[in-house]
Coordinates of C-alpha atoms in Angstrom, one line a residue:
Chain A
M1 CA 50.4 95.7 26.7
P2 CA 50.1 91.5 26.8
E3 CA 47.1 90.5 29.6
W4 CA 46.8 86.8 30.7
I5 CA 43.4 86.0 29.3
A6 CA 41.6 83.1 30.0
A7 CA 41.5 80.4 27.4
C8 CA 39.6 77.1 28.3
A9 CA 39.7 74.8 31.3
T10 CA 42.0 72.0 31.0
D11 CA 39.5 69.4 30.7
D12 CA 38.4 71.0 27.6
I13 CA 41.5 69.8 25.3
D14 CA 42.6 65.9 25.5
T15 CA 46.2 64.7 26.0
E16 CA 48.1 65.2 22.6
D17 CA 45.1 67.6 21.2
V18 CA 44.4 70.9 20.0
I19 CA 41.4 73.5 20.3
R20 CA 40.8 76.9 18.7
F21 CA 40.2 79.6 21.1
D22 CA 39.2 83.2 20.1
H23 CA 39.8 86.4 21.8
G24 CA 38.5 89.8 19.5
T25 CA 40.0 89.9 16.3
Q26 CA 42.4 87.2 17.2
T27 CA 42.8 83.7 17.0
F28 CA 44.7 81.2 19.3
A29 CA 45.4 77.4 19.3
I30 CA 46.1 75.7 23.0
Y31 CA 48.0 72.6 22.8
R32 CA 47.6 70.2 25.6
S33 CA 50.6 68.2 25.3
P34 CA 51.6 64.1 25.5
E35 CA 53.1 64.9 28.7
D36 CA 50.3 66.8 29.9
R37 CA 51.7 70.5 29.5
F38 CA 49.7 73.4 28.0
Y39 CA 51.1 75.2 24.8
A40 CA 49.7 78.1 23.0
T41 CA 50.7 79.5 19.9
A42 CA 48.7 81.8 16.4
G43 CA 45.9 79.9 15.1
M44 CA 46.7 80.5 11.8
C45 CA 49.0 78.6 9.8
T46 CA 51.8 80.9 8.5
H47 CA 51.4 79.4 4.9
E48 CA 48.2 79.9 4.1
H49 CA 46.0 81.2 7.1
T50 CA 44.4 77.6 7.8
C51 CA 43.0 77.0 10.9
L52 CA 45.6 75.2 12.7
A53 CA 43.2 73.7 15.7
D54 CA 41.7 71.7 12.8
G55 CA 45.0 69.8 12.0
L56 CA 46.0 67.0 14.0
V57 CA 49.1 67.0 17.0
M58 CA 51.6 64.0 16.6
G59 CA 54.1 64.4 20.1
D60 CA 55.7 68.2 19.8
I61 CA 54.0 68.6 16.8
I62 CA 50.9 70.3 15.2
E63 CA 50.2 69.5 11.6
C64 CA 48.0 72.0 9.1
P65 CA 45.1 69.9 8.2
K66 CA 45.8 71.8 4.6
H67 CA 48.7 71.3 3.2
N68 CA 50.6 69.5 6.1
G69 CA 52.7 72.4 7.1
R70 CA 54.2 71.1 10.5
F71 CA 55.9 73.3 13.3
N72 CA 56.7 72.5 16.5
Y73 CA 54.3 74.5 18.6
K74 CA 56.1 74.3 22.1
T75 CA 58.8 76.6 20.3
G76 CA 56.9 77.6 16.6
Q77 CA 59.5 76.3 15.1
G78 CA 58.5 75.7 11.8
K79 CA 59.2 72.7 10.5
G80 CA 60.4 72.7 6.5
A81 CA 57.8 73.4 2.8
P82 CA 55.6 74.4 2.3
I83 CA 56.2 76.2 5.9
I84 CA 59.0 79.5 5.7
D85 CA 57.7 81.5 8.7
N86 CA 57.8 80.3 12.0
L87 CA 54.8 80.4 14.1
K88 CA 54.3 82.9 17.1
T89 CA 54.1 81.3 20.9
Y90 CA 52.6 82.9 23.9
P91 CA 52.8 82.1 27.6
V92 CA 50.6 79.7 28.9
K93 CA 49.6 79.2 32.9
V94 CA 47.4 76.8 34.5
E95 CA 45.4 78.1 37.6
G96 CA 42.6 76.3 39.3
G97 CA 41.9 74.2 35.9
T98 CA 41.9 77.3 33.8
V99 CA 44.7 77.5 31.3
F100 CA 45.4 80.9 30.7
I101 CA 47.5 82.7 27.8
E102 CA 49.6 86.1 27.8
A103 CA 48.7 88.3 24.5
Chain B
M1 CA 73.7 69.8 -10.1
V2 CA 71.1 70.8 -12.7
I3 CA 67.3 71.1 -12.4
V4 CA 65.0 71.3 -15.5
G5 CA 61.4 72.6 -14.3
A6 CA 61.2 75.6 -11.6
G7 CA 57.8 74.6 -10.4
E8 CA 56.9 73.1 -7.1
C9 CA 59.0 70.0 -7.6
G10 CA 61.8 71.5 -9.0
V11 CA 62.4 74.2 -6.7
R12 CA 62.0 72.3 -3.7
A13 CA 64.6 70.1 -5.0
A14 CA 66.9 73.1 -5.3
L15 CA 66.2 74.3 -1.9
A16 CA 66.3 70.4 -0.4
L17 CA 69.7 70.0 -1.9
R18 CA 71.1 72.8 -0.3
E19 CA 69.4 72.0 3.3
Q20 CA 71.2 68.6 2.6
G21 CA 74.5 70.4 2.3
F22 CA 75.5 70.0 -1.1
T23 CA 77.6 73.3 -1.8
G24 CA 78.8 73.3 -4.9
P25 CA 76.3 75.1 -7.7
V26 CA 72.7 74.3 -8.6
D27 CA 70.7 75.4 -11.8
L28 CA 67.2 75.6 -12.0
I29 CA 66.0 76.4 -15.2
G30 CA 62.3 77.6 -15.4
A31 CA 60.3 78.7 -18.7
E32 CA 58.4 80.9 -17.2
P33 CA 59.2 84.3 -17.1
Y34 CA 57.9 84.2 -13.2
L35 CA 60.2 83.2 -10.2
P36 CA 59.1 80.1 -9.0
Y37 CA 55.0 80.1 -8.0
E38 CA 52.4 77.9 -6.6
R39 CA 50.0 76.3 -9.4
P40 CA 47.3 75.6 -6.8
P41 CA 46.0 79.2 -6.1
L42 CA 45.5 79.7 -9.5
S43 CA 42.3 78.2 -9.7
K44 CA 41.2 78.7 -6.4
D45 CA 42.0 82.3 -4.7
I46 CA 43.5 83.7 -7.4
M47 CA 41.0 83.1 -9.8
A48 CA 38.0 83.7 -7.4
G49 CA 39.5 86.6 -5.2
E50 CA 39.3 90.8 -5.7
A51 CA 42.5 91.4 -5.4
E52 CA 45.0 92.0 -8.4
P53 CA 46.2 88.9 -9.2
E54 CA 49.6 88.0 -8.5
P55 CA 51.9 84.7 -8.6
R56 CA 52.2 83.4 -5.5
T57 CA 56.0 82.9 -5.3
I58 CA 57.7 79.9 -3.4
A59 CA 60.9 81.2 -3.3
S60 CA 62.0 85.1 -3.4
A61 CA 64.9 85.9 -5.3
D62 CA 66.6 86.7 -2.2
R63 CA 65.7 83.1 -0.9
L64 CA 67.1 81.6 -3.9
A65 CA 70.1 84.2 -4.2
A66 CA 70.8 83.0 -0.1
A67 CA 70.2 79.2 -0.9
G68 CA 72.8 79.5 -3.9
I69 CA 70.7 78.4 -6.2
V70 CA 71.2 80.7 -9.7
F71 CA 67.5 80.7 -11.0
H72 CA 67.6 81.1 -15.2
P73 CA 64.0 82.0 -16.4
Q74 CA 62.3 81.9 -19.2
R75 CA 64.5 79.3 -20.7
T76 CA 64.1 75.8 -22.0
V77 CA 66.5 72.6 -22.2
S78 CA 67.0 72.1 -25.7
A79 CA 68.6 68.8 -25.2
I80 CA 70.7 66.6 -23.1
D81 CA 74.3 65.6 -23.9
R82 CA 74.5 62.0 -21.9
A83 CA 77.8 61.5 -23.2
G84 CA 79.0 65.1 -22.5
K85 CA 76.9 65.4 -19.9
Q86 CA 75.4 68.6 -20.1
V87 CA 72.3 70.5 -21.2
A88 CA 72.1 73.4 -23.9
L89 CA 69.6 76.0 -23.0
S90 CA 67.6 77.5 -25.7
G91 CA 68.6 80.9 -27.1
G92 CA 72.5 79.2 -26.7
G93 CA 74.5 78.4 -23.9
A94 CA 75.2 75.2 -22.3
L95 CA 75.4 74.0 -18.6
A96 CA 77.5 70.6 -17.6
Y97 CA 76.6 68.7 -14.8
D98 CA 76.9 66.1 -12.6
K99 CA 73.4 65.0 -11.9
L100 CA 71.0 66.4 -13.9
L101 CA 67.0 66.4 -12.5
L102 CA 64.5 66.4 -15.1
A103 CA 61.2 68.4 -13.3
T104 CA 59.3 69.4 -16.1
G105 CA 55.8 68.5 -15.1
A106 CA 53.1 68.0 -17.6
V107 CA 51.0 70.1 -19.9
P108 CA 47.0 70.3 -20.6
R109 CA 46.2 67.3 -23.0
R110 CA 44.9 69.3 -26.3
L111 CA 41.4 68.7 -27.7
P112 CA 41.9 67.4 -31.2
M113 CA 39.5 69.8 -32.3
A114 CA 41.2 72.6 -30.9
P115 CA 44.7 71.9 -30.0
E116 CA 45.8 75.3 -30.0
P117 CA 44.8 78.3 -27.6
T118 CA 43.2 81.5 -29.3
G119 CA 41.1 84.1 -28.8
R120 CA 38.0 82.4 -26.9
I121 CA 39.5 79.0 -26.4
A122 CA 41.9 78.7 -23.5
Y123 CA 43.5 75.7 -21.6
F124 CA 44.5 76.1 -18.0
R125 CA 48.0 75.4 -16.6
T126 CA 50.2 79.0 -16.2
F127 CA 49.5 82.3 -14.5
D128 CA 49.3 83.3 -17.6
D129 CA 46.4 81.1 -18.4
A130 CA 44.9 82.2 -15.6
L131 CA 45.0 86.2 -15.8
R132 CA 43.4 85.2 -19.4
I133 CA 40.5 83.2 -17.8
R134 CA 40.2 85.5 -15.1
A135 CA 39.3 88.3 -17.1
Q136 CA 36.5 86.5 -19.3
L137 CA 34.7 86.0 -15.9
V138 CA 32.3 88.3 -16.1
P139 CA 28.1 88.5 -14.8
G140 CA 26.4 87.7 -17.9
K141 CA 28.9 85.5 -19.6
T142 CA 28.8 82.2 -20.1
L143 CA 31.6 80.3 -19.9
A144 CA 31.9 76.8 -21.1
I145 CA 34.2 74.1 -19.6
V146 CA 35.0 71.1 -21.5
G147 CA 36.2 67.9 -19.0
G148 CA 34.7 67.6 -15.4
G149 CA 37.9 67.1 -13.7
F150 CA 39.6 69.0 -10.8
I151 CA 40.9 72.0 -12.8
G152 CA 37.5 72.7 -14.7
L153 CA 35.6 71.9 -11.2
E154 CA 37.9 74.3 -9.4
L155 CA 37.5 76.8 -11.9
A156 CA 33.5 76.5 -12.1
A157 CA 33.6 77.1 -8.4
S158 CA 35.9 80.2 -8.7
A159 CA 34.1 81.7 -11.9
R160 CA 30.3 81.3 -9.9
H161 CA 31.6 83.2 -7.5
R162 CA 32.4 86.1 -9.7
G163 CA 29.1 85.5 -11.3
A164 CA 30.1 84.0 -14.5
G165 CA 27.4 81.5 -16.0
I166 CA 29.2 78.1 -16.0
V167 CA 27.9 74.5 -18.6
V168 CA 30.1 71.9 -17.8
I169 CA 30.9 69.5 -20.6
E170 CA 31.8 65.8 -19.6
A171 CA 32.3 62.3 -22.0
L172 CA 31.6 60.6 -19.4
P173 CA 28.9 59.9 -17.2
R174 CA 30.0 61.7 -14.0
L175 CA 32.0 64.0 -12.5
L176 CA 35.7 62.8 -11.6
S177 CA 35.5 59.6 -12.9
R178 CA 39.3 58.8 -12.4
G179 CA 40.6 58.5 -8.8
V180 CA 37.1 60.0 -7.0
P181 CA 34.5 57.8 -5.8
E182 CA 31.3 58.1 -7.0
P183 CA 29.0 59.0 -4.0
I184 CA 31.8 61.7 -3.4
A185 CA 31.8 63.0 -7.0
R186 CA 28.0 63.3 -6.9
R187 CA 28.3 65.5 -4.0
I188 CA 30.3 67.5 -5.7
E189 CA 27.8 67.9 -8.7
A190 CA 25.0 68.4 -6.2
R191 CA 27.2 71.4 -4.8
H192 CA 27.7 72.5 -8.6
R193 CA 24.2 72.3 -9.1
A194 CA 23.2 74.7 -6.0
A195 CA 25.3 77.3 -7.3
G196 CA 23.9 77.5 -10.6
V197 CA 26.2 75.5 -13.0
E198 CA 24.9 73.7 -15.6
F199 CA 26.1 70.1 -16.5
V200 CA 26.4 67.8 -19.8
L201 CA 27.3 64.6 -18.5
G202 CA 27.5 61.8 -20.6
T203 CA 27.9 63.2 -24.3
G204 CA 31.2 63.6 -26.3
L205 CA 32.0 66.9 -28.1
A206 CA 32.1 67.0 -31.6
A207 CA 33.2 70.3 -32.9
I208 CA 34.4 73.9 -31.7
E209 CA 33.1 77.0 -34.0
E210 CA 34.1 80.0 -33.0
T211 CA 31.5 82.7 -34.1
A212 CA 31.4 86.4 -34.5
A213 CA 29.8 86.7 -30.7
G214 CA 31.4 83.8 -29.4
V215 CA 31.5 80.3 -29.2
R216 CA 29.4 77.0 -30.4
L217 CA 30.0 74.1 -29.4
R218 CA 28.3 71.4 -31.2
L219 CA 28.0 68.1 -28.8
A220 CA 27.9 64.2 -30.4
D221 CA 24.1 64.1 -29.8
G222 CA 23.5 66.9 -31.9
R223 CA 23.1 69.3 -29.5
E224 CA 24.5 73.1 -29.4
I225 CA 25.6 74.8 -26.5
A226 CA 26.7 79.3 -26.9
A227 CA 29.6 80.5 -24.7
D228 CA 31.5 83.4 -24.4
F229 CA 34.3 81.6 -24.0
V230 CA 35.7 77.9 -23.5
V231 CA 38.1 76.2 -21.0
I232 CA 39.2 72.9 -22.1
G233 CA 40.6 70.9 -19.3
I234 CA 40.3 67.2 -20.1
G235 CA 44.1 66.4 -18.2
A236 CA 47.4 66.8 -18.8
V237 CA 50.4 64.6 -20.4
P238 CA 53.4 64.2 -18.7
E239 CA 56.3 66.3 -20.6
T240 CA 58.5 64.1 -21.8
S241 CA 59.8 65.5 -24.9
L242 CA 63.1 66.4 -23.3
A243 CA 63.6 63.0 -22.2
A244 CA 62.7 60.8 -25.1
G245 CA 64.9 63.3 -27.3
A246 CA 68.0 62.0 -25.6
G247 CA 66.6 58.1 -25.5
L248 CA 65.2 57.8 -21.8
S249 CA 63.3 55.1 -21.3
L250 CA 59.3 56.3 -20.8
D251 CA 56.4 54.2 -19.6
N252 CA 52.9 56.8 -18.8
G253 CA 56.0 59.5 -18.6
I254 CA 59.6 59.4 -17.7
A255 CA 60.2 55.9 -16.5
V256 CA 62.0 56.1 -13.3
D257 CA 62.8 53.3 -10.3
R258 CA 61.8 53.3 -7.2
L259 CA 65.3 56.0 -6.6
L260 CA 63.4 58.4 -8.7
T261 CA 66.4 57.6 -11.5
T262 CA 65.7 57.4 -15.1
S263 CA 67.6 55.0 -17.2
D264 CA 70.6 56.8 -17.2
P265 CA 71.9 56.7 -13.7
D266 CA 72.8 60.5 -13.6
I267 CA 69.8 61.6 -14.5
F268 CA 66.6 61.4 -12.1
A269 CA 63.3 62.6 -13.0
A270 CA 60.5 63.7 -10.5
G271 CA 56.9 65.2 -9.8
D272 CA 54.1 65.0 -12.6
C273 CA 56.1 64.0 -15.5
C274 CA 57.5 61.3 -14.2
S275 CA 55.9 57.3 -13.0
F276 CA 57.5 55.0 -10.6
P277 CA 56.7 51.8 -8.5
H278 CA 55.1 52.5 -5.4
P279 CA 56.0 50.0 -2.8
L280 CA 52.6 49.9 -1.2
Y281 CA 50.7 48.8 -3.8
D282 CA 53.0 45.7 -5.4
G283 CA 55.4 48.0 -7.3
R284 CA 52.3 49.6 -9.7
R285 CA 53.5 52.0 -11.4
L286 CA 52.0 55.5 -10.6
R287 CA 52.3 58.9 -12.3
L288 CA 51.1 61.4 -9.3
E289 CA 49.5 64.9 -10.3
S290 CA 49.9 66.5 -7.1
W291 CA 51.2 69.7 -5.7
R292 CA 52.5 67.6 -2.6
S293 CA 53.9 64.8 -4.1
A294 CA 55.6 66.7 -6.7
Q295 CA 57.7 68.3 -3.7
E296 CA 58.1 65.0 -1.3
Q297 CA 59.6 63.4 -4.7
G298 CA 61.9 66.7 -5.6
A299 CA 63.4 66.3 -2.1
L300 CA 63.8 62.8 -2.5
A301 CA 65.1 63.0 -5.9
A302 CA 67.8 65.7 -4.1
A303 CA 68.9 63.5 -1.5
N304 CA 68.9 60.6 -4.1
M305 CA 71.4 62.7 -6.3
L306 CA 73.4 63.1 -3.3
G307 CA 73.5 59.7 -3.0
A308 CA 71.2 58.9 -0.4
A309 CA 69.8 55.8 -1.9
E310 CA 66.2 56.1 -0.4
A311 CA 63.0 54.6 -2.2
V312 CA 59.9 56.3 -2.7
S313 CA 57.7 55.6 0.1
A314 CA 55.1 58.7 0.9
V315 CA 51.2 57.9 0.5
P316 CA 49.7 59.4 -2.5
W317 CA 47.8 62.5 -1.1
F318 CA 45.7 65.2 -3.3
W319 CA 43.1 67.7 -2.3
S320 CA 40.8 70.2 -3.8
D321 CA 39.2 73.1 -2.6
Q322 CA 35.2 74.1 -4.3
Y323 CA 33.0 76.5 -2.5
E324 CA 33.0 75.8 1.4
L325 CA 34.2 71.9 0.4
T326 CA 37.2 70.9 0.6
L327 CA 38.4 67.0 -0.6
Q328 CA 41.0 65.1 0.5
I329 CA 42.3 61.8 -0.5
A330 CA 45.0 59.6 0.7
G331 CA 46.1 56.4 -0.8
L332 CA 44.4 55.1 -3.9
P333 CA 40.9 54.3 -3.7
D334 CA 40.5 52.4 -6.5
E335 CA 42.6 49.1 -5.3
G336 CA 40.1 48.5 -2.3
A337 CA 38.0 45.6 -3.1
S338 CA 34.8 47.6 -0.4
I339 CA 34.1 50.9 1.1
V340 CA 33.4 51.8 4.7
E341 CA 31.5 55.0 5.1
R342 CA 31.9 57.6 7.7
E343 CA 29.4 60.5 8.1
S344 CA 29.0 63.0 10.1
E345 CA 27.8 66.7 9.7
G346 CA 27.7 67.2 6.4
S347 CA 30.9 65.3 5.8
L348 CA 31.7 62.0 4.4
V349 CA 34.6 59.8 4.4
L350 CA 35.0 56.6 2.6
F351 CA 37.5 53.7 3.8
H352 CA 38.7 51.4 0.5
L353 CA 40.1 48.1 1.9
K354 CA 41.4 45.2 0.5
P355 CA 39.7 41.6 0.5
D356 CA 41.5 41.1 4.1
G357 CA 41.0 43.9 5.3
R358 CA 43.8 46.4 4.5
L359 CA 43.1 50.0 4.1
V360 CA 44.9 51.2 1.0
G361 CA 42.7 54.5 0.3
A362 CA 40.4 56.9 1.9
A363 CA 38.6 60.1 0.1
G364 CA 36.6 62.6 2.4
I365 CA 34.8 65.4 1.5
G366 CA 33.3 68.1 4.3
P367 CA 32.8 71.7 4.6
G368 CA 36.4 73.5 5.3
N369 CA 39.0 71.2 7.2
A370 CA 36.0 68.7 8.2
V371 CA 37.7 65.5 7.2
A372 CA 41.5 66.5 7.4
R373 CA 42.3 65.0 10.7
D374 CA 40.4 61.7 9.3
I375 CA 42.3 61.8 6.0
R376 CA 45.3 62.0 7.8
V377 CA 45.1 59.3 10.1
A378 CA 43.9 57.0 7.7
E379 CA 47.1 58.2 5.8
M380 CA 49.0 57.1 8.2
L381 CA 47.2 53.9 8.7
I382 CA 47.7 52.8 5.1
A383 CA 51.7 53.7 5.3
R384 CA 51.5 50.9 7.9
R385 CA 49.6 48.9 6.0
A386 CA 47.1 48.3 8.8
H387 CA 44.1 46.5 8.8
P388 CA 41.8 48.7 10.8
D389 CA 38.6 47.7 12.7
I390 CA 35.5 48.1 9.9
G391 CA 32.9 49.2 13.2
A392 CA 36.0 51.5 14.4
L393 CA 35.6 53.2 10.8
A394 CA 32.4 53.3 10.6
K395 CA 31.7 55.2 14.0
P396 CA 31.6 58.9 13.5
D397 CA 31.9 60.1 17.3
F398 CA 35.1 57.3 17.9
K399 CA 38.6 59.2 17.5
L400 CA 40.0 57.6 14.4
R401 CA 43.4 58.2 16.2
S402 CA 43.4 56.0 18.5
L403 CA 43.8 53.3 16.0
L404 CA 47.4 54.5 15.6
A405 CA 48.3 53.6 18.8
A406 CA 47.3 49.4 18.2

């Protein structure tokens, strides 16, 4: 059953940036968009299992640091080569300065 | 549309033709028996990993079929009939084309004293080459690598992981002298030495002799090195024989213009096999051997085969993984006159600037993805022909991406 997990404080992430969040055996990437909203996706690139939080956020896009595969982190949609599979996204809520993800 | 060569570039071009709406026939011709596969892992995961090696497929048979791409494995093109606009296939048959893309790639440069692979001497380009070499990497055996370039060094790192002894022989006084700044090459050398790799630098090879027990390499200074197996990695030369036979212009590969058109307007070339004038460097003619460039050029060639008339503009970009270290290079460091260093936590990034302060290249090395963001930002600054603040570049706690807002 999915449950709400406290991932980080809102202040932990700069605007238009991303951090890594590990929970159990899973790795997530938590984003703060230029419009100051929070999003969460699977933490590893679907191409070669590279940590996406080491990549660069540009607008709605997270770019993998290894081979520049791009995803829309709000929808998980892959944006062309070398990406074949989309990225899993997770629901996010913010309460009292804490970012929760449902996973 | 006919595409000769089913590597990263040719496959990307075939898929891009469909993504851009082309509905006519697309034929993709590959020399190897496998489905199109990624070459970068051959010297990395596939060589070092414990898993039974298998090619990492770029596009599955289903995906090619779904895209309506007819894949012809294990076939080569023997000639281009430019007047009749068709290509002749090895083993018989011909394919007519409206537009033809040559994505023929490159082949290992041959060492004059060992022009062909033998039982104990290998060149390294294909999955089959990787299988042959990998079988030799066992503890107690010594692998000699001729050439201190990327292919040899990635192989050295993977081979150490498997426990084989390694000696690298490089004729020039340092490693990676083509395209990698010396301070970074020194760090890579130090990491290899710490892993137990031996280097013989600044000494050419005089002879290679196969003996009953192994291979003997005789150096120009008279020294001899014994090994069980030799891999020669002294660079790659563009595969131009088909283009040359068809009378197309050559210049360090198949010469193309900024639209990737050859001297025949119905024939394009892209990837490792071609050289093109780059607008960021005053039209300097570049031939790039890079996974990402192959993809970018394949997609661009596809667009231009459909009449888009888009010029090459992408900043050259390259990466290499050795041990826990990743090297990334954007732009052309050798275009710079001065260097600004940015150093932090085991990472080093060098920014290469023109005398007027314009950023033209950046090279970084560090553990994991440590330099990825800085190099990516540098790449965007290079594309914009930016003149970034030198003090900001040098300060490790300064967030480089804020320079993009300027």
